[in-house]
Amino acid sequence: MEDQPKFPDLTDAERKVLEDLMPDEVSEIITAGLKRRHFLKLITYTGTSLLATHLLGIEQLMARTTTGAPLPPPPTGIENGVNVTVNVNGRAQKLLVDSRMTLLDALRERLALTGSKKGCDHGQCGACTVLVEGRRVLSCLTLAATCQDKAVTTIEGLAKEDTLHPMQTAFIKHDGFQCGYCTPGQICSAVALMSEAKNGEASYVTPNVRQTGKPVKLSDEEIRERMSGNICRCGAYPNIVDAIREVHGDKAVAQVWQFADGTI
């Protein structure tokens, strides 16, 4: 008797998105169902966990698929309008925004880049972290109008085509997330952390802050301190530290978990 597909309601559009993102696994997903490793990979690609918990509405949740797609129409009746040009993930974007509009709202509502998350909206959780000119910023506290001619990188801009950023790969390997909501901010912050350490920038726990300009060897304490602005309510901190250590160091950090069937 022929096996029935696990996702009989998968539309052609949803199937195409899966084939684009995970061509090697799509047949297995359709015939055997969504497994944990597929879940983790999809989260890192898209910056959201909702897709992996339910495949309905898949295209709306795939941040990568918005590239080249029509953008939402600008709202009418913008008060205090300011024209701003921002280079977002390598593409120049010209926007008319309210002078009080935050960068986070501009990314999510005007450019449909929903990987960056609105958590506390008060700059306390770090879920909205993006890179501006290579440095991490809290996009919920950054006005879009202040980003004129600046380069903004979001979670959607880290991967190169189908090749994940090393930090994304390390987060998958070390299971550096659970629900995934804070993960885009965690990864963007970790990427900036690498540059800060390479440039010798001191942190609160750096033993000798006078030795500036030399690359900093990151201890677990240093990583925890430098990532303290990114909150994970699931408590995946040990695995996040392991992922960052692996990218920072020249020696692979042992993976401490595996699936029930013995695969990784």
mmCIF file of C-alpha atoms in Angstrom:
data_model
loop_
_atom_site.group_PDB
_atom_site.id
_atom_site.type_symbol
_atom_site.label_atom_id
_atom_site.label_comp_id
_atom_site.label_asym_id
_atom_site.label_seq_id
_atom_site.Cartn_x
_atom_site.Cartn_y
_atom_site.Cartn_z
ATOM 1 C CA MET A 1 0.000 0.000 0.000
ATOM 2 C CA GLU A 2 1.379 3.368 -1.000
ATOM 3 C CA ASP A 3 2.373 5.601 1.893
ATOM 4 C CA GLN A 4 0.268 8.688 2.296
ATOM 5 C CA PRO A 5 2.092 12.018 2.362
ATOM 6 C CA LYS A 6 2.315 13.609 5.789
ATOM 7 C CA PHE A 7 1.369 17.006 4.403
ATOM 8 C CA PRO A 8 -1.450 16.330 1.931
ATOM 9 C CA ASP A 9 -2.530 19.984 2.124
ATOM 10 C CA LEU A 10 0.847 21.385 1.094
ATOM 11 C CA THR A 11 0.224 23.818 -1.726
ATOM 12 C CA ASP A 12 2.390 24.144 -4.802
ATOM 13 C CA ALA A 13 3.691 27.470 -3.510
ATOM 14 C CA GLU A 14 4.609 25.961 -0.144
ATOM 15 C CA ARG A 15 6.275 23.014 -1.834
ATOM 16 C CA LYS A 16 8.288 25.375 -4.034
ATOM 17 C CA VAL A 17 9.486 27.370 -1.030
ATOM 18 C CA LEU A 18 10.647 24.198 0.682
ATOM 19 C CA GLU A 19 12.387 23.045 -2.496
ATOM 20 C CA ASP A 20 14.176 26.384 -2.738
ATOM 21 C CA LEU A 21 15.280 26.428 0.875
ATOM 22 C CA MET A 22 15.882 22.753 1.590
ATOM 23 C CA PRO A 23 16.148 20.897 -1.739
ATOM 24 C CA ASP A 24 17.861 17.872 -0.232
ATOM 25 C CA GLU A 25 15.265 17.375 2.477
ATOM 26 C CA VAL A 26 11.988 18.287 0.809
ATOM 27 C CA SER A 27 11.160 14.730 -0.313
ATOM 28 C CA GLU A 28 11.794 13.421 3.174
ATOM 29 C CA ILE A 29 9.641 16.157 4.718
ATOM 30 C CA ILE A 30 6.745 15.405 2.412
ATOM 31 C CA THR A 31 6.869 11.637 2.852
ATOM 32 C CA ALA A 32 8.070 11.263 6.430
ATOM 33 C CA GLY A 33 7.058 14.507 8.085
ATOM 34 C CA LEU A 34 8.872 17.427 9.632
ATOM 35 C CA LYS A 35 11.635 16.317 11.952
ATOM 36 C CA ARG A 36 13.532 18.290 14.543
ATOM 37 C CA ARG A 37 16.539 18.944 12.330
ATOM 38 C CA HIS A 38 14.242 20.343 9.628
ATOM 39 C CA PHE A 39 12.614 22.529 12.261
ATOM 40 C CA LEU A 40 15.969 23.931 13.386
ATOM 41 C CA LYS A 41 17.156 24.575 9.858
ATOM 42 C CA LEU A 42 13.967 26.381 8.898
ATOM 43 C CA ILE A 43 14.177 28.616 11.959
ATOM 44 C CA THR A 44 17.671 29.727 11.057
ATOM 45 C CA TYR A 45 16.749 30.333 7.428
ATOM 46 C CA THR A 46 13.657 32.326 8.214
ATOM 47 C CA GLY A 47 14.210 33.831 11.626
ATOM 48 C CA THR A 48 10.981 32.411 12.979
ATOM 49 C CA SER A 49 9.768 29.217 14.571
ATOM 50 C CA LEU A 50 6.121 29.521 13.568
ATOM 51 C CA LEU A 51 6.788 27.919 10.218
ATOM 52 C CA ALA A 52 8.211 24.815 11.768
ATOM 53 C CA THR A 53 5.309 24.434 14.151
ATOM 54 C CA HIS A 54 2.796 24.753 11.349
ATOM 55 C CA LEU A 55 3.413 24.879 7.628
ATOM 56 C CA LEU A 56 0.309 26.877 6.809
ATOM 57 C CA GLY A 57 1.114 30.380 5.663
ATOM 58 C CA ILE A 58 4.643 29.319 4.861
ATOM 59 C CA GLU A 59 5.399 32.046 2.349
ATOM 60 C CA GLN A 60 4.368 34.773 4.747
ATOM 61 C CA LEU A 61 6.855 33.445 7.271
ATOM 62 C CA MET A 62 9.807 32.932 4.936
ATOM 63 C CA ALA A 63 11.822 36.100 5.352
ATOM 64 C CA ARG A 64 14.129 35.154 2.493
ATOM 65 C CA THR A 65 11.298 34.876 0.035
ATOM 66 C CA THR A 66 10.492 38.565 0.351
ATOM 67 C CA THR A 67 13.583 39.453 -1.673
ATOM 68 C CA GLY A 68 12.364 40.963 -4.908
ATOM 69 C CA ALA A 69 8.743 40.617 -3.848
ATOM 70 C CA PRO A 70 6.424 43.652 -3.983
ATOM 71 C CA LEU A 71 6.684 45.701 -0.836
ATOM 72 C CA PRO A 72 3.667 46.766 1.182
ATOM 73 C CA PRO A 73 2.203 50.051 -0.063
ATOM 74 C CA PRO A 74 3.314 53.067 1.961
ATOM 75 C CA PRO A 75 0.727 54.323 4.396
ATOM 76 C CA THR A 76 -1.205 57.415 3.465
ATOM 77 C CA GLY A 77 -1.196 60.611 5.441
ATOM 78 C CA ILE A 78 2.322 60.262 6.861
ATOM 79 C CA GLU A 79 2.974 62.951 9.431
ATOM 80 C CA ASN A 80 6.374 64.591 9.662
ATOM 81 C CA GLY A 81 7.473 62.690 6.573
ATOM 82 C CA VAL A 82 11.183 62.247 5.949
ATOM 83 C CA ASN A 83 12.745 60.751 2.837
ATOM 84 C CA VAL A 84 15.474 58.336 3.780
ATOM 85 C CA THR A 85 17.699 56.015 1.753
ATOM 86 C CA VAL A 86 19.005 52.990 3.592
ATOM 87 C CA ASN A 87 21.134 50.155 2.270
ATOM 88 C CA VAL A 88 19.396 47.096 3.691
ATOM 89 C CA ASN A 89 21.085 43.738 3.152
ATOM 90 C CA GLY A 90 22.972 45.124 0.170
ATOM 91 C CA ARG A 91 20.010 46.806 -1.515
ATOM 92 C CA ALA A 92 19.320 50.546 -1.477
ATOM 93 C CA GLN A 93 15.829 51.224 -0.159
ATOM 94 C CA LYS A 94 14.195 54.632 -0.530
ATOM 95 C CA LEU A 95 11.435 55.253 1.960
ATOM 96 C CA LEU A 96 9.186 58.074 3.058
ATOM 97 C CA VAL A 97 8.793 57.555 6.787
ATOM 98 C CA ASP A 98 7.376 59.388 9.736
ATOM 99 C CA SER A 99 10.302 61.059 11.457
ATOM 100 C CA ARG A 100 9.338 59.159 14.619
ATOM 101 C CA MET A 101 9.265 55.732 12.965
ATOM 102 C CA THR A 102 11.739 53.270 14.413
ATOM 103 C CA LEU A 103 14.114 51.252 12.287
ATOM 104 C CA LEU A 104 12.416 48.085 13.510
ATOM 105 C CA ASP A 105 9.004 49.206 12.312
ATOM 106 C CA ALA A 106 10.473 50.340 9.001
ATOM 107 C CA LEU A 107 12.085 46.944 8.453
ATOM 108 C CA ARG A 108 9.022 44.940 9.428
ATOM 109 C CA GLU A 109 6.164 47.082 8.140
ATOM 110 C CA ARG A 110 7.677 48.848 5.147
ATOM 111 C CA LEU A 111 10.254 46.354 3.891
ATOM 112 C CA ALA A 112 8.546 43.133 5.011
ATOM 113 C CA LEU A 113 11.702 41.949 6.759
ATOM 114 C CA THR A 114 10.030 40.298 9.702
ATOM 115 C CA GLY A 115 13.014 38.319 10.953
ATOM 116 C CA SER A 116 13.853 41.067 13.446
ATOM 117 C CA LYS A 117 11.389 40.713 16.286
ATOM 118 C CA LYS A 118 9.533 43.203 18.439
ATOM 119 C CA GLY A 119 9.816 41.834 21.929
ATOM 120 C CA CYS A 120 9.710 44.363 24.742
ATOM 121 C CA ASP A 121 9.846 47.409 22.427
ATOM 122 C CA HIS A 122 11.852 49.128 25.170
ATOM 123 C CA GLY A 123 15.398 48.077 24.296
ATOM 124 C CA GLN A 124 15.565 45.552 27.111
ATOM 125 C CA CYS A 125 15.300 42.137 25.437
ATOM 126 C CA GLY A 126 17.511 42.380 22.343
ATOM 127 C CA ALA A 127 15.100 40.537 20.031
ATOM 128 C CA CYS A 128 15.220 43.473 17.604
ATOM 129 C CA THR A 129 19.029 43.547 17.278
ATOM 130 C CA VAL A 130 20.343 44.311 13.787
ATOM 131 C CA LEU A 131 23.669 45.526 12.446
ATOM 132 C CA VAL A 132 24.130 49.140 11.371
ATOM 133 C CA GLU A 133 27.485 49.814 9.744
ATOM 134 C CA GLY A 134 28.595 46.480 11.194
ATOM 135 C CA ARG A 135 27.738 47.365 14.780
ATOM 136 C CA ARG A 136 24.819 45.929 16.696
ATOM 137 C CA VAL A 137 21.994 48.259 17.551
ATOM 138 C CA LEU A 138 18.564 47.910 19.077
ATOM 139 C CA SER A 139 16.339 48.713 16.152
ATOM 140 C CA CYS A 140 13.347 49.419 18.404
ATOM 141 C CA LEU A 141 15.271 52.367 19.854
ATOM 142 C CA THR A 142 16.772 53.568 16.574
ATOM 143 C CA LEU A 143 14.924 56.027 14.399
ATOM 144 C CA ALA A 144 14.807 55.065 10.750
ATOM 145 C CA ALA A 145 15.519 58.672 9.797
ATOM 146 C CA THR A 146 18.937 58.447 11.463
ATOM 147 C CA CYS A 147 20.014 55.629 9.143
ATOM 148 C CA GLN A 148 20.351 57.765 6.031
ATOM 149 C CA ASP A 149 22.971 56.222 3.708
ATOM 150 C CA LYS A 150 23.902 53.614 6.284
ATOM 151 C CA ALA A 151 24.273 49.875 5.774
ATOM 152 C CA VAL A 152 21.772 47.809 7.728
ATOM 153 C CA THR A 153 22.079 44.041 7.981
ATOM 154 C CA THR A 154 19.278 41.912 9.338
ATOM 155 C CA ILE A 155 19.052 38.180 9.936
ATOM 156 C CA GLU A 156 17.791 37.822 6.368
ATOM 157 C CA GLY A 157 21.042 39.301 5.049
ATOM 158 C CA LEU A 158 23.538 37.062 6.823
ATOM 159 C CA ALA A 159 23.304 33.967 4.646
ATOM 160 C CA LYS A 160 24.815 34.023 1.161
ATOM 161 C CA GLU A 161 22.380 32.351 -1.191
ATOM 162 C CA ASP A 162 21.985 28.847 0.245
ATOM 163 C CA THR A 163 25.079 29.050 2.420
ATOM 164 C CA LEU A 164 24.415 29.892 6.027
ATOM 165 C CA HIS A 165 26.566 32.313 7.968
ATOM 166 C CA PRO A 166 28.971 30.357 10.208
ATOM 167 C CA MET A 167 27.136 31.681 13.252
ATOM 168 C CA GLN A 168 23.829 30.350 11.950
ATOM 169 C CA THR A 169 25.423 26.966 11.313
ATOM 170 C CA ALA A 170 26.882 26.926 14.825
ATOM 171 C CA PHE A 171 23.509 27.767 16.380
ATOM 172 C CA ILE A 172 22.008 24.769 14.592
ATOM 173 C CA LYS A 173 24.837 22.464 15.580
ATOM 174 C CA HIS A 174 24.648 23.434 19.248
ATOM 175 C CA ASP A 175 20.875 23.749 19.466
ATOM 176 C CA GLY A 176 21.194 27.396 20.437
ATOM 177 C CA PHE A 177 17.449 28.071 20.573
ATOM 178 C CA GLN A 178 14.107 26.577 21.451
ATOM 179 C CA CYS A 179 11.129 28.720 20.493
ATOM 180 C CA GLY A 180 13.317 30.794 18.165
ATOM 181 C CA TYR A 181 11.764 34.169 18.857
ATOM 182 C CA CYS A 182 14.951 35.758 20.191
ATOM 183 C CA THR A 183 17.234 33.884 17.771
ATOM 184 C CA PRO A 184 17.541 36.529 15.003
ATOM 185 C CA GLY A 185 18.649 39.087 17.567
ATOM 186 C CA GLN A 186 20.949 36.590 19.272
ATOM 187 C CA ILE A 187 22.671 35.704 16.006
ATOM 188 C CA CYS A 188 23.055 39.310 14.825
ATOM 189 C CA SER A 189 24.470 40.240 18.224
ATOM 190 C CA ALA A 190 26.872 37.293 18.143
ATOM 191 C CA VAL A 191 28.092 38.241 14.671
ATOM 192 C CA ALA A 192 28.884 41.772 15.865
ATOM 193 C CA LEU A 193 30.527 40.336 18.955
ATOM 194 C CA MET A 194 33.078 38.593 16.748
ATOM 195 C CA SER A 195 34.121 41.897 15.222
ATOM 196 C CA GLU A 196 34.300 43.600 18.604
ATOM 197 C CA ALA A 197 36.592 40.883 19.938
ATOM 198 C CA LYS A 198 38.758 41.003 16.827
ATOM 199 C CA ASN A 199 39.132 44.770 17.198
ATOM 200 C CA GLY A 200 40.137 44.410 20.841
ATOM 201 C CA GLU A 201 37.143 46.231 22.284
ATOM 202 C CA ALA A 202 36.916 45.734 26.031
ATOM 203 C CA SER A 203 33.870 44.612 27.976
ATOM 204 C CA TYR A 204 32.879 44.997 31.617
ATOM 205 C CA VAL A 205 34.724 41.784 32.525
ATOM 206 C CA THR A 206 37.861 42.301 30.428
ATOM 207 C CA PRO A 207 40.776 41.856 32.889
ATOM 208 C CA ASN A 208 42.905 44.683 31.524
ATOM 209 C CA VAL A 209 40.956 47.352 29.678
ATOM 210 C CA ARG A 210 44.171 49.246 28.950
ATOM 211 C CA GLN A 211 45.217 46.586 26.446
ATOM 212 C CA THR A 212 43.054 47.879 23.660
ATOM 213 C CA GLY A 213 43.535 47.249 19.996
ATOM 214 C CA LYS A 214 44.565 43.639 20.415
ATOM 215 C CA PRO A 215 42.180 40.800 19.611
ATOM 216 C CA VAL A 216 40.384 39.574 22.704
ATOM 217 C CA LYS A 217 40.283 35.858 23.453
ATOM 218 C CA LEU A 218 36.716 35.277 24.492
ATOM 219 C CA SER A 219 36.156 33.257 27.627
ATOM 220 C CA ASP A 220 32.726 31.949 28.552
ATOM 221 C CA GLU A 221 32.469 34.829 31.016
ATOM 222 C CA GLU A 222 33.312 37.340 28.288
ATOM 223 C CA ILE A 223 30.709 35.840 25.944
ATOM 224 C CA ARG A 224 28.014 35.837 28.599
ATOM 225 C CA GLU A 225 28.738 39.459 29.501
ATOM 226 C CA ARG A 226 28.842 40.641 25.884
ATOM 227 C CA MET A 227 25.599 38.794 25.096
ATOM 228 C CA SER A 228 23.840 39.948 28.261
ATOM 229 C CA GLY A 229 21.666 42.371 26.300
ATOM 230 C CA ASN A 230 19.962 39.515 24.480
ATOM 231 C CA ILE A 231 17.424 37.699 26.602
ATOM 232 C CA CYS A 232 16.358 34.089 25.958
ATOM 233 C CA ARG A 233 13.327 33.137 27.972
ATOM 234 C CA CYS A 234 13.773 29.493 26.964
ATOM 235 C CA GLY A 235 17.125 29.424 28.721
ATOM 236 C CA ALA A 236 19.292 28.246 25.825
ATOM 237 C CA TYR A 237 22.260 30.226 27.119
ATOM 238 C CA PRO A 238 24.792 27.339 27.528
ATOM 239 C CA ASN A 239 24.237 26.256 23.930
ATOM 240 C CA ILE A 240 24.453 29.834 22.664
ATOM 241 C CA VAL A 241 27.815 30.206 24.396
ATOM 242 C CA ASP A 242 29.031 26.960 22.816
ATOM 243 C CA ALA A 243 27.979 28.171 19.364
ATOM 244 C CA ILE A 244 29.816 31.466 19.765
ATOM 245 C CA ARG A 245 32.907 29.743 21.148
ATOM 246 C CA GLU A 246 33.052 27.523 18.095
ATOM 247 C CA VAL A 247 32.882 30.430 15.662
ATOM 248 C CA HIS A 248 35.326 32.490 17.695
ATOM 249 C CA GLY A 249 37.896 29.767 18.227
ATOM 250 C CA ASP A 250 39.935 27.662 15.890
ATOM 251 C CA LYS A 251 38.834 24.453 17.545
ATOM 252 C CA ALA A 252 35.446 22.828 17.171
ATOM 253 C CA VAL A 253 33.378 22.646 20.342
ATOM 254 C CA ALA A 254 31.852 19.251 20.956
ATOM 255 C CA GLN A 255 28.163 18.936 20.271
ATOM 256 C CA VAL A 256 26.515 17.680 23.431
ATOM 257 C CA TRP A 257 23.143 16.544 22.111
ATOM 258 C CA GLN A 258 21.715 14.219 19.503
ATOM 259 C CA PHE A 259 18.310 13.106 18.355
ATOM 260 C CA ALA A 260 16.607 10.084 19.865
ATOM 261 C CA ASP A 261 17.463 8.015 16.787
ATOM 262 C CA GLY A 262 21.142 8.855 17.168
ATOM 263 C CA THR A 263 21.369 11.336 14.294
ATOM 264 C CA ILE A 264 22.476 14.932 14.597
#
